[in-house]
Amino acid sequence: MANIESILTETRVFTPAAEFVAQANVSGIEQYQQLCAQAEAHYETFWAVLAREHISWQKPFTRTLDESNAPFYRWFDDGLLNVSYNCLDRHLDTRGEQVALIFEADDGTVTRVTYRQLHARVCQFANGLLSMGVKQGDRVIVYMPMSIEAVVAMQACARIGAIHSVVFGGFSAKSLFERITDAKAKLIITADESLRGGKAIPLKSAVDEALAMGDTSCVERVVVYRRSGGGVGWQRRDVWWDELTRTQATSCEPVWVNAEHPLFILYTSGSTGKPKGVQHSTGGYLLGAMLSMRWVFDAKPDTDVYWCTADVGWITGHTYVAYGPLAMGMTEVIFEGIPTYPHPGRFWEIIAKHKVTTFYTAPTAIRSLIKLGADLPKQFDLSSLRLLGTVGEPINPEAWMWYHEVVGGARCPIVDTWWQTETGSNMISPLPGAVPTKPGSCTLPLPGIMAAITDEHGGAVEKGQGGYLVIKRPFPSQLRTLWGDPERFQKTYFPQELGGKTYLAGDSAHRDANGYFWIMGRIDDVLNVSGHRLGTMEIESALVSNPQVAEAAVVGKPHDIKGEAVVAFVVLKGARPEGEAAKKIVAGLRDWVAKEIGPIAKPDEIRFGDNLPKTRSGKIMRRLLRAIARGETITQDVSTLENPAILDQLKEAIR
């Protein structure tokens, strides 16, 4: 394989402000380097010390890492703990009356729940689950709106050692059916409906539909939370949440489990064929969640109001809503709705209302808010913010700059976090009080994360050259296997080509002269244009840096001469152009890309849409765009698409 070429140059650097450095949990680059050096010199000891310092163990571990059956690594495996205890019980004496969750509903209603109240709710629901025969090791599907109850359901499963599998509430009945049958779930927790953007979205009826699709005899009961009061079909197996919990005790002894006991299974979305059930452990996962809260988000439990906008249906909502912030004793915001309802400034209003200090969201959300103009955030008091974060995909440098200047008032560090469902917690990210940032770069690995860039055989590549992003040593929060499919786990993440012990992330990346990592896109998003291997991310960033462009996605399609042609899907800040006006803008954008990164990267086709096809979590559906670019019949599930009307718009190529 020829090396992937990096063609975008970014020279802006932002060093942490002295005031931030002074108060940071990791203060200054020297402290960061010191932590990295400790991990390098005494790898197991480094992790053992941190695990003892941050986690409350019922039975302390004596073994740190067992590599004897690689890549099925085991961490802290003779220790006993409980995640719910670590998130709730241990805070009761010191933070019992502190607000744990600030829930803002779609209609603006605000509910505050203290740690003591949350503990009582979790115990009641855990007792309810026990009363229905749910026990340690049983799988429970959670198909819920973004709500306090979703967190309660997850924590209650963790409390009794049941393994939860959260299915995003925007997934179809078919997706739900696949996950029920693969996990052989004993129980499903759902709601009548969810409320998003003023609309009621049925959930219970989707569960009924899924259970009628095939053999789902593994499911014994369905618990239904009354969220909207909307009508639902009722079966003998169904029970209302409030009726289940009404008479239950508000205390429930946690079930102490082995550190390697599976905490949850989370199926990765968007994969072709059978969904992959990513299985995470209890101890290692919790440690990753806590350390990243401390290091990356500079957690200050006494003063911070933390808000991660992710739904609990995704890994980000697991680690940075349901578990990490609570394990650290934080106060956090949970939001049910969408960024633009009932008005386009809803995000900024929430930050101002609740005096949010740390805001963590996706580049997609940022780019869609850019489209609404810089004047909007200025109408709200965002002075409480001290730290901004991005997650889900690389952020284009110009979107980074807008976030920095308009939202952060040029005073908040930005932590651009690279990680995956499979890694469980942040892997590469600036530590905000230590590492200077560059727009578009996730910068440096966290201490103890041995990230590298290799060729397809695991050989080193020179700085500036792109290759495969890998992690060379096992780390506590990584997935343990794929549920029921160890062979696929090995083949996908620890391929023999790389020696069978190196974690293959599936992303292409390069390192610059300072050793900073730049994510160039998924390996399968690399284009081969006239013998040059180009990362799609860099072409997208060049397009987004044009003042007319709000958002862009780039894919390849076969080309007789060049091998692959570059097809760009573009959303403009103004109205979608047509006819001659469209041709004129296309010519301008092609010249712009040629100027920014060279003629080789010029899009062969540009297609305009009112927006891009995204899942309800905000991820661009690139497989779908590839099918559209190639003129193929769309066979993939588009049930999670926010706006299906755009598919026809994007079929029109303007050359």
mmCIF file of C-alpha atoms in Angstrom, residues 190-320:
data_model
loop_
_atom_site.group_PDB
_atom_site.id
_atom_site.type_symbol
_atom_site.label_atom_id
_atom_site.label_comp_id
_atom_site.label_asym_id
_atom_site.label_seq_id
_atom_site.Cartn_x
_atom_site.Cartn_y
_atom_site.Cartn_z
ATOM 1 C CA THR A 190 -39.033 1.141 27.088
ATOM 2 C CA ALA A 191 -41.466 4.089 27.180
ATOM 3 C CA ASP A 192 -44.806 4.807 25.563
ATOM 4 C CA GLU A 193 -43.228 7.538 23.394
ATOM 5 C CA SER A 194 -40.282 9.880 23.271
ATOM 6 C CA LEU A 195 -40.645 13.625 22.696
ATOM 7 C CA ARG A 196 -38.305 15.375 20.247
ATOM 8 C CA GLY A 197 -38.756 18.759 18.672
ATOM 9 C CA GLY A 198 -42.420 18.916 19.725
ATOM 10 C CA LYS A 199 -43.195 15.546 18.110
ATOM 11 C CA ALA A 200 -44.104 12.291 19.840
ATOM 12 C CA ILE A 201 -42.117 9.312 18.557
ATOM 13 C CA PRO A 202 -43.634 5.899 19.414
ATOM 14 C CA LEU A 203 -41.324 3.481 21.229
ATOM 15 C CA LYS A 204 -43.609 0.864 22.787
ATOM 16 C CA SER A 205 -45.253 0.130 19.425
ATOM 17 C CA ALA A 206 -41.786 -0.383 17.871
ATOM 18 C CA VAL A 207 -41.019 -2.892 20.662
ATOM 19 C CA ASP A 208 -44.288 -4.738 19.941
ATOM 20 C CA GLU A 209 -43.432 -4.765 16.236
ATOM 21 C CA ALA A 210 -39.909 -6.101 16.929
ATOM 22 C CA LEU A 211 -41.234 -8.842 19.203
ATOM 23 C CA ALA A 212 -43.587 -10.002 16.434
ATOM 24 C CA MET A 213 -40.827 -10.286 13.794
ATOM 25 C CA GLY A 214 -39.533 -13.708 14.675
ATOM 26 C CA ASP A 215 -38.494 -15.902 17.594
ATOM 27 C CA THR A 216 -38.222 -13.540 20.564
ATOM 28 C CA SER A 217 -39.278 -16.120 23.152
ATOM 29 C CA CYS A 218 -36.219 -15.130 25.252
ATOM 30 C CA VAL A 219 -38.111 -11.923 26.279
ATOM 31 C CA GLU A 220 -40.240 -12.533 29.391
ATOM 32 C CA ARG A 221 -41.341 -9.008 30.365
ATOM 33 C CA VAL A 222 -41.535 -5.464 28.962
ATOM 34 C CA VAL A 223 -41.379 -2.533 31.407
ATOM 35 C CA VAL A 224 -43.023 0.637 30.062
ATOM 36 C CA TYR A 225 -42.272 4.119 31.381
ATOM 37 C CA ARG A 226 -45.165 6.554 31.004
ATOM 38 C CA ARG A 227 -43.423 9.501 29.303
ATOM 39 C CA SER A 228 -46.038 11.154 27.091
ATOM 40 C CA GLY A 229 -49.285 9.492 28.119
ATOM 41 C CA GLY A 230 -49.759 8.394 24.478
ATOM 42 C CA GLY A 231 -51.879 5.309 23.813
ATOM 43 C CA VAL A 232 -50.094 1.940 23.658
ATOM 44 C CA GLY A 233 -51.061 -1.627 22.844
ATOM 45 C CA TRP A 234 -50.930 -3.861 25.921
ATOM 46 C CA GLN A 235 -49.862 -7.487 26.309
ATOM 47 C CA ARG A 236 -49.795 -9.854 29.275
ATOM 48 C CA ARG A 237 -46.008 -9.505 29.438
ATOM 49 C CA ASP A 238 -46.146 -5.691 29.859
ATOM 50 C CA VAL A 239 -45.856 -3.808 33.157
ATOM 51 C CA TRP A 240 -45.921 -0.054 33.869
ATOM 52 C CA TRP A 241 -42.689 1.352 35.377
ATOM 53 C CA ASP A 242 -44.549 3.267 38.126
ATOM 54 C CA GLU A 243 -46.561 0.222 39.152
ATOM 55 C CA LEU A 244 -43.417 -1.923 39.274
ATOM 56 C CA THR A 245 -41.525 0.513 41.503
ATOM 57 C CA ARG A 246 -44.321 1.989 43.693
ATOM 58 C CA THR A 247 -43.955 -0.437 46.601
ATOM 59 C CA GLN A 248 -40.233 -1.232 46.205
ATOM 60 C CA ALA A 249 -37.708 -0.388 48.929
ATOM 61 C CA THR A 250 -35.382 2.562 48.365
ATOM 62 C CA SER A 251 -32.314 0.519 49.290
ATOM 63 C CA CYS A 252 -30.816 -2.384 47.352
ATOM 64 C CA GLU A 253 -27.557 -4.098 48.183
ATOM 65 C CA PRO A 254 -25.245 -3.902 45.143
ATOM 66 C CA VAL A 255 -24.167 -7.189 43.560
ATOM 67 C CA TRP A 256 -20.374 -7.289 43.716
ATOM 68 C CA VAL A 257 -19.018 -8.557 40.431
ATOM 69 C CA ASN A 258 -15.635 -9.513 39.028
ATOM 70 C CA ALA A 259 -13.845 -6.630 37.276
ATOM 71 C CA GLU A 260 -14.144 -8.579 34.011
ATOM 72 C CA HIS A 261 -17.901 -9.125 34.339
ATOM 73 C CA PRO A 262 -19.613 -7.590 31.265
ATOM 74 C CA LEU A 263 -21.197 -4.240 32.180
ATOM 75 C CA PHE A 264 -22.929 -3.779 28.833
ATOM 76 C CA ILE A 265 -23.155 -4.765 25.189
ATOM 77 C CA LEU A 266 -23.481 -1.922 22.708
ATOM 78 C CA TYR A 267 -24.156 -2.720 19.088
ATOM 79 C CA THR A 268 -22.292 -0.582 16.623
ATOM 80 C CA SER A 269 -24.559 1.183 14.211
ATOM 81 C CA GLY A 270 -24.238 1.457 10.488
ATOM 82 C CA SER A 271 -22.334 -1.774 9.936
ATOM 83 C CA THR A 272 -23.398 -3.991 7.088
ATOM 84 C CA GLY A 273 -24.640 -7.439 7.879
ATOM 85 C CA LYS A 274 -25.080 -8.611 11.426
ATOM 86 C CA PRO A 275 -24.604 -5.827 14.023
ATOM 87 C CA LYS A 276 -21.452 -6.089 16.159
ATOM 88 C CA GLY A 277 -22.164 -6.411 19.880
ATOM 89 C CA VAL A 278 -19.249 -4.574 21.502
ATOM 90 C CA GLN A 279 -18.789 -6.035 24.987
ATOM 91 C CA HIS A 280 -17.311 -3.887 27.758
ATOM 92 C CA SER A 281 -16.024 -4.973 31.155
ATOM 93 C CA THR A 282 -16.851 -3.467 34.550
ATOM 94 C CA GLY A 283 -13.533 -2.423 36.144
ATOM 95 C CA GLY A 284 -11.454 -1.379 33.140
ATOM 96 C CA TYR A 285 -14.332 0.514 31.544
ATOM 97 C CA LEU A 286 -15.079 2.446 34.743
ATOM 98 C CA LEU A 287 -11.416 3.403 35.111
ATOM 99 C CA GLY A 288 -11.279 4.740 31.532
ATOM 100 C CA ALA A 289 -14.456 6.766 32.096
ATOM 101 C CA MET A 290 -13.138 8.306 35.329
ATOM 102 C CA LEU A 291 -9.623 9.096 34.165
ATOM 103 C CA SER A 292 -10.849 10.773 30.988
ATOM 104 C CA MET A 293 -13.327 12.850 33.033
ATOM 105 C CA ARG A 294 -10.455 13.921 35.259
ATOM 106 C CA TRP A 295 -7.788 14.463 32.589
ATOM 107 C CA VAL A 296 -9.676 15.515 29.457
ATOM 108 C CA PHE A 297 -12.658 17.310 31.006
ATOM 109 C CA ASP A 298 -10.688 18.636 33.987
ATOM 110 C CA ALA A 299 -13.566 17.522 36.231
ATOM 111 C CA LYS A 300 -14.291 19.808 39.209
ATOM 112 C CA PRO A 301 -17.224 18.129 41.000
ATOM 113 C CA ASP A 302 -17.756 21.020 43.443
ATOM 114 C CA THR A 303 -18.165 23.743 40.839
ATOM 115 C CA ASP A 304 -18.726 22.253 37.364
ATOM 116 C CA VAL A 305 -22.023 21.885 35.541
ATOM 117 C CA TYR A 306 -21.206 19.363 32.844
ATOM 118 C CA TRP A 307 -23.254 18.836 29.691
ATOM 119 C CA CYS A 308 -22.633 16.128 27.125
ATOM 120 C CA THR A 309 -25.348 16.340 24.448
ATOM 121 C CA ALA A 310 -25.096 12.673 23.375
ATOM 122 C CA ASP A 311 -28.015 10.286 23.693
ATOM 123 C CA VAL A 312 -27.462 7.287 25.988
ATOM 124 C CA GLY A 313 -28.073 5.085 22.934
ATOM 125 C CA TRP A 314 -24.479 5.779 21.874
ATOM 126 C CA ILE A 315 -21.167 5.081 23.614
ATOM 127 C CA THR A 316 -20.670 8.791 24.323
ATOM 128 C CA GLY A 317 -23.949 8.799 26.280
ATOM 129 C CA HIS A 318 -22.805 5.715 28.215
ATOM 130 C CA THR A 319 -19.395 7.013 29.224
ATOM 131 C CA TYR A 320 -20.046 10.757 29.481
#
